[in-house]
Short mmCIF file of C-alpha atoms in Angstrom, two decimals:
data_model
loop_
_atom_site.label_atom_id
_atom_site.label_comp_id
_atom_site.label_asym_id
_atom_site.label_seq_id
_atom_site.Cartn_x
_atom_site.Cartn_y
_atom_site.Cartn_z
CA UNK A 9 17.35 15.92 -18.38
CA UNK A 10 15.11 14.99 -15.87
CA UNK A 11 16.03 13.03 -12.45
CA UNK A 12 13.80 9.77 -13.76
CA UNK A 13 16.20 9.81 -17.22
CA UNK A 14 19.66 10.55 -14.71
CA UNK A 15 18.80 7.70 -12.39
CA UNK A 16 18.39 5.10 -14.85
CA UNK A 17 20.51 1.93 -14.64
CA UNK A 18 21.73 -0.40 -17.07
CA UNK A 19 18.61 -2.20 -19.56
CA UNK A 20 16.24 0.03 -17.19
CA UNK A 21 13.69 2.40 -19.39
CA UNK A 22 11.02 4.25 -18.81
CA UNK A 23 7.43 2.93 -18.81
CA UNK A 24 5.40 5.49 -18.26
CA UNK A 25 4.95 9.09 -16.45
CA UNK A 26 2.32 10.31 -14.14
CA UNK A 27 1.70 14.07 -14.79
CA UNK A 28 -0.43 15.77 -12.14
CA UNK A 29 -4.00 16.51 -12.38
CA UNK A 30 -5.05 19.77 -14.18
CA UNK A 31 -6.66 20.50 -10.41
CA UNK A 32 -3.30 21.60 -9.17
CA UNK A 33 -3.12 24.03 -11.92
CA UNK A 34 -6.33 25.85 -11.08
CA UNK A 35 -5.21 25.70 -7.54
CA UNK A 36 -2.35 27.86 -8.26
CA UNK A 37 -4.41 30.41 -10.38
CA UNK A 38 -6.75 30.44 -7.55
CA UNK A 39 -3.76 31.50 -5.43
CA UNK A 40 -2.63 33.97 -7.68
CA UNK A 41 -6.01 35.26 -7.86
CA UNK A 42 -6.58 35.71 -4.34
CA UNK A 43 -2.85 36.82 -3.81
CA UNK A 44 -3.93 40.01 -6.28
CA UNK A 45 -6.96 41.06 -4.02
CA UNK A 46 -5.17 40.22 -1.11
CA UNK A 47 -2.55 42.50 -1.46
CA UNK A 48 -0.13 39.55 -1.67
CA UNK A 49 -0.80 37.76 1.33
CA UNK A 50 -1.56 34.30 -1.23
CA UNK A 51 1.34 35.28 -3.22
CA UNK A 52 3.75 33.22 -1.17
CA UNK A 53 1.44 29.80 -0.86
CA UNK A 54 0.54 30.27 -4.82
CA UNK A 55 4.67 29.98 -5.40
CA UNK A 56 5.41 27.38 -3.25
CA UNK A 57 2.68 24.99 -5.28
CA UNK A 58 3.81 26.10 -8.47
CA UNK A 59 7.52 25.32 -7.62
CA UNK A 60 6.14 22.02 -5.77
CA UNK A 61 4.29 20.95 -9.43
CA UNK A 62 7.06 22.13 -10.94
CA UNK A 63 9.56 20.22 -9.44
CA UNK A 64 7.78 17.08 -8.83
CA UNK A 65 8.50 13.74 -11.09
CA UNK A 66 6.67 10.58 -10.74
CA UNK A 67 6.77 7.50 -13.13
CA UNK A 68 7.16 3.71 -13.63
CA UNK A 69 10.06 1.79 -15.24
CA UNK A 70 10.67 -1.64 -16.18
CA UNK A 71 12.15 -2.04 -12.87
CA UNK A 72 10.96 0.42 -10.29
CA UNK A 73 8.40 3.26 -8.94
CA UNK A 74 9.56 6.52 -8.71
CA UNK A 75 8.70 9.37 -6.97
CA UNK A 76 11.14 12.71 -6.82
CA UNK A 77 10.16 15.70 -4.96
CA UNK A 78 12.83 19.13 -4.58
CA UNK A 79 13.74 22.26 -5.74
CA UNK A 80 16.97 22.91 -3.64
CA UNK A 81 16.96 19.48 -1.25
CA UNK A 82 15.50 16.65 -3.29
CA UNK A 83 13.30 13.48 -1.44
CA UNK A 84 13.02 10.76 -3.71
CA UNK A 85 10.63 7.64 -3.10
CA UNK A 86 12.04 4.23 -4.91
CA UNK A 87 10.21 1.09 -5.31
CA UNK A 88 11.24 -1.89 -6.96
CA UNK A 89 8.95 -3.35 -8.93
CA UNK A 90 9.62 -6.86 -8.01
CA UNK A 91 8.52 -5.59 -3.95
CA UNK A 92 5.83 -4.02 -4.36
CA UNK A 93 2.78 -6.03 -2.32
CA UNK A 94 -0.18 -3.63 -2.97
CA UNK A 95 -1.08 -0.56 -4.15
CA UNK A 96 -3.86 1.23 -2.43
CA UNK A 97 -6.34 4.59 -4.46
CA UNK A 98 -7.48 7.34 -2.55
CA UNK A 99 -10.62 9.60 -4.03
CA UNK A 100 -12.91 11.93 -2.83
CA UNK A 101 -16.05 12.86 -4.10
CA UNK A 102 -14.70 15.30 -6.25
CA UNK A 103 -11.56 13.40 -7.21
CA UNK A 104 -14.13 10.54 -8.82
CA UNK A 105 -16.16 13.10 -10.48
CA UNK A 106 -13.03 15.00 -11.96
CA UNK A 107 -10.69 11.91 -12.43
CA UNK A 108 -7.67 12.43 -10.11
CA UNK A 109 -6.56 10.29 -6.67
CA UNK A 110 -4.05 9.85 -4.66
CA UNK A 111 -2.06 6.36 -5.38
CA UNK A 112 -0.29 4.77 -2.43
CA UNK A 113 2.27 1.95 -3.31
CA UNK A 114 3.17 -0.92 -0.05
CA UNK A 115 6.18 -2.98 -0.40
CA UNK A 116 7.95 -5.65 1.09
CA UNK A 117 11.07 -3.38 3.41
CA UNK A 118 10.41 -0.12 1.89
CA UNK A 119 8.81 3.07 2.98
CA UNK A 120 5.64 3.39 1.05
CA UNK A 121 5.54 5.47 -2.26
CA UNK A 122 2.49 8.06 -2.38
CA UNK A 123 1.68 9.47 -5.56
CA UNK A 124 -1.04 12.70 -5.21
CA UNK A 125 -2.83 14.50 -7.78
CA UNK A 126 -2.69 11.92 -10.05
CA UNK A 127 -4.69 11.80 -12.98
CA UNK A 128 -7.08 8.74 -13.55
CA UNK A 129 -5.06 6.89 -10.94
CA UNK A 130 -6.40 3.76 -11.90
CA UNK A 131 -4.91 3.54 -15.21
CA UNK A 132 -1.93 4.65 -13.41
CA UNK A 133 -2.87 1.68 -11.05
CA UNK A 134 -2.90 -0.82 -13.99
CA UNK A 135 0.53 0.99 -16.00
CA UNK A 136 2.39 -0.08 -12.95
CA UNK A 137 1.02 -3.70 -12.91
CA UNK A 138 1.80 -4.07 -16.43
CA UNK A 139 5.27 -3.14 -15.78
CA UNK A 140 5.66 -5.57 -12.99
CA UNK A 141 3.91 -8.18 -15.39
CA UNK A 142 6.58 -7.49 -18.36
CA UNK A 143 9.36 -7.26 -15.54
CA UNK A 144 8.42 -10.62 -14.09
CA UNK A 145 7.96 -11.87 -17.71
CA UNK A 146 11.19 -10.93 -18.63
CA UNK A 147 13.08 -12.65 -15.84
#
């Protein structure tokens, strides 16, 4: 079960998921690539972005952003829906041509929420503003 499906609270469901951009995949073959020619010297920063895409969860619910981040400690970044002021998207050149940002979510006495990697961040941008929409419609 993952930690978005544990944390869920009473009448709260999930919305959607953000899956990372296929980029981070080729950056780990990359990795592994150059850890095989480089006598293994890659071999270490190819694992830790594998376990990091691995263990990385991000997603929208009726009532809140969520961001979870860990293999052995875990960081999680909540937002609830109802606080969140603005939400700012980050691309670079390439990022527009291949379709992934980074997604960074401002509230109202929060830390701010930053998504990266995302893919086509701003349908992700509209998914969480039509959860706020049915949240505040539901109210």
């Amino acid at each position: 079960m993952s930690y978005i499906e544990e944390s869920l609270s009473k009448g709260e469901r999930i919305y959607q998921t953000f899956p990372h951009h296929w980029m981070v995949k080729v950056a780990i073959v990359v990795h592994f690539i150059l850890a095989v020619f480089t006598m293994g010297v890659w071999l270490i920063p190819a694992i830790l972005i594998w376990l990091g895409w691995r263990n990385t969860e991000q997603g929208v619910t009726n009532k809140r952003v969520i961001y979870k981040h860990g293999i052995i400690s875990r960081k999680t970044y909540e937002m609830k829906l109802s606080a969140i002021e603005s939400i700012i998207i980050k691309q670079g050149i390439l990022g527009r041509i291949l379709g992934y940002g980074t997604i960074i979510i401002t509230g109202r006495g929060a830390s701010d929420v930053t998504i990266r990697w995302i893919t086509d961040p701003m349908r992700v941008k509209r998914e969480i503003e039509s959860a706020d929409y049915v949240e505040t419609e539901a109210a």
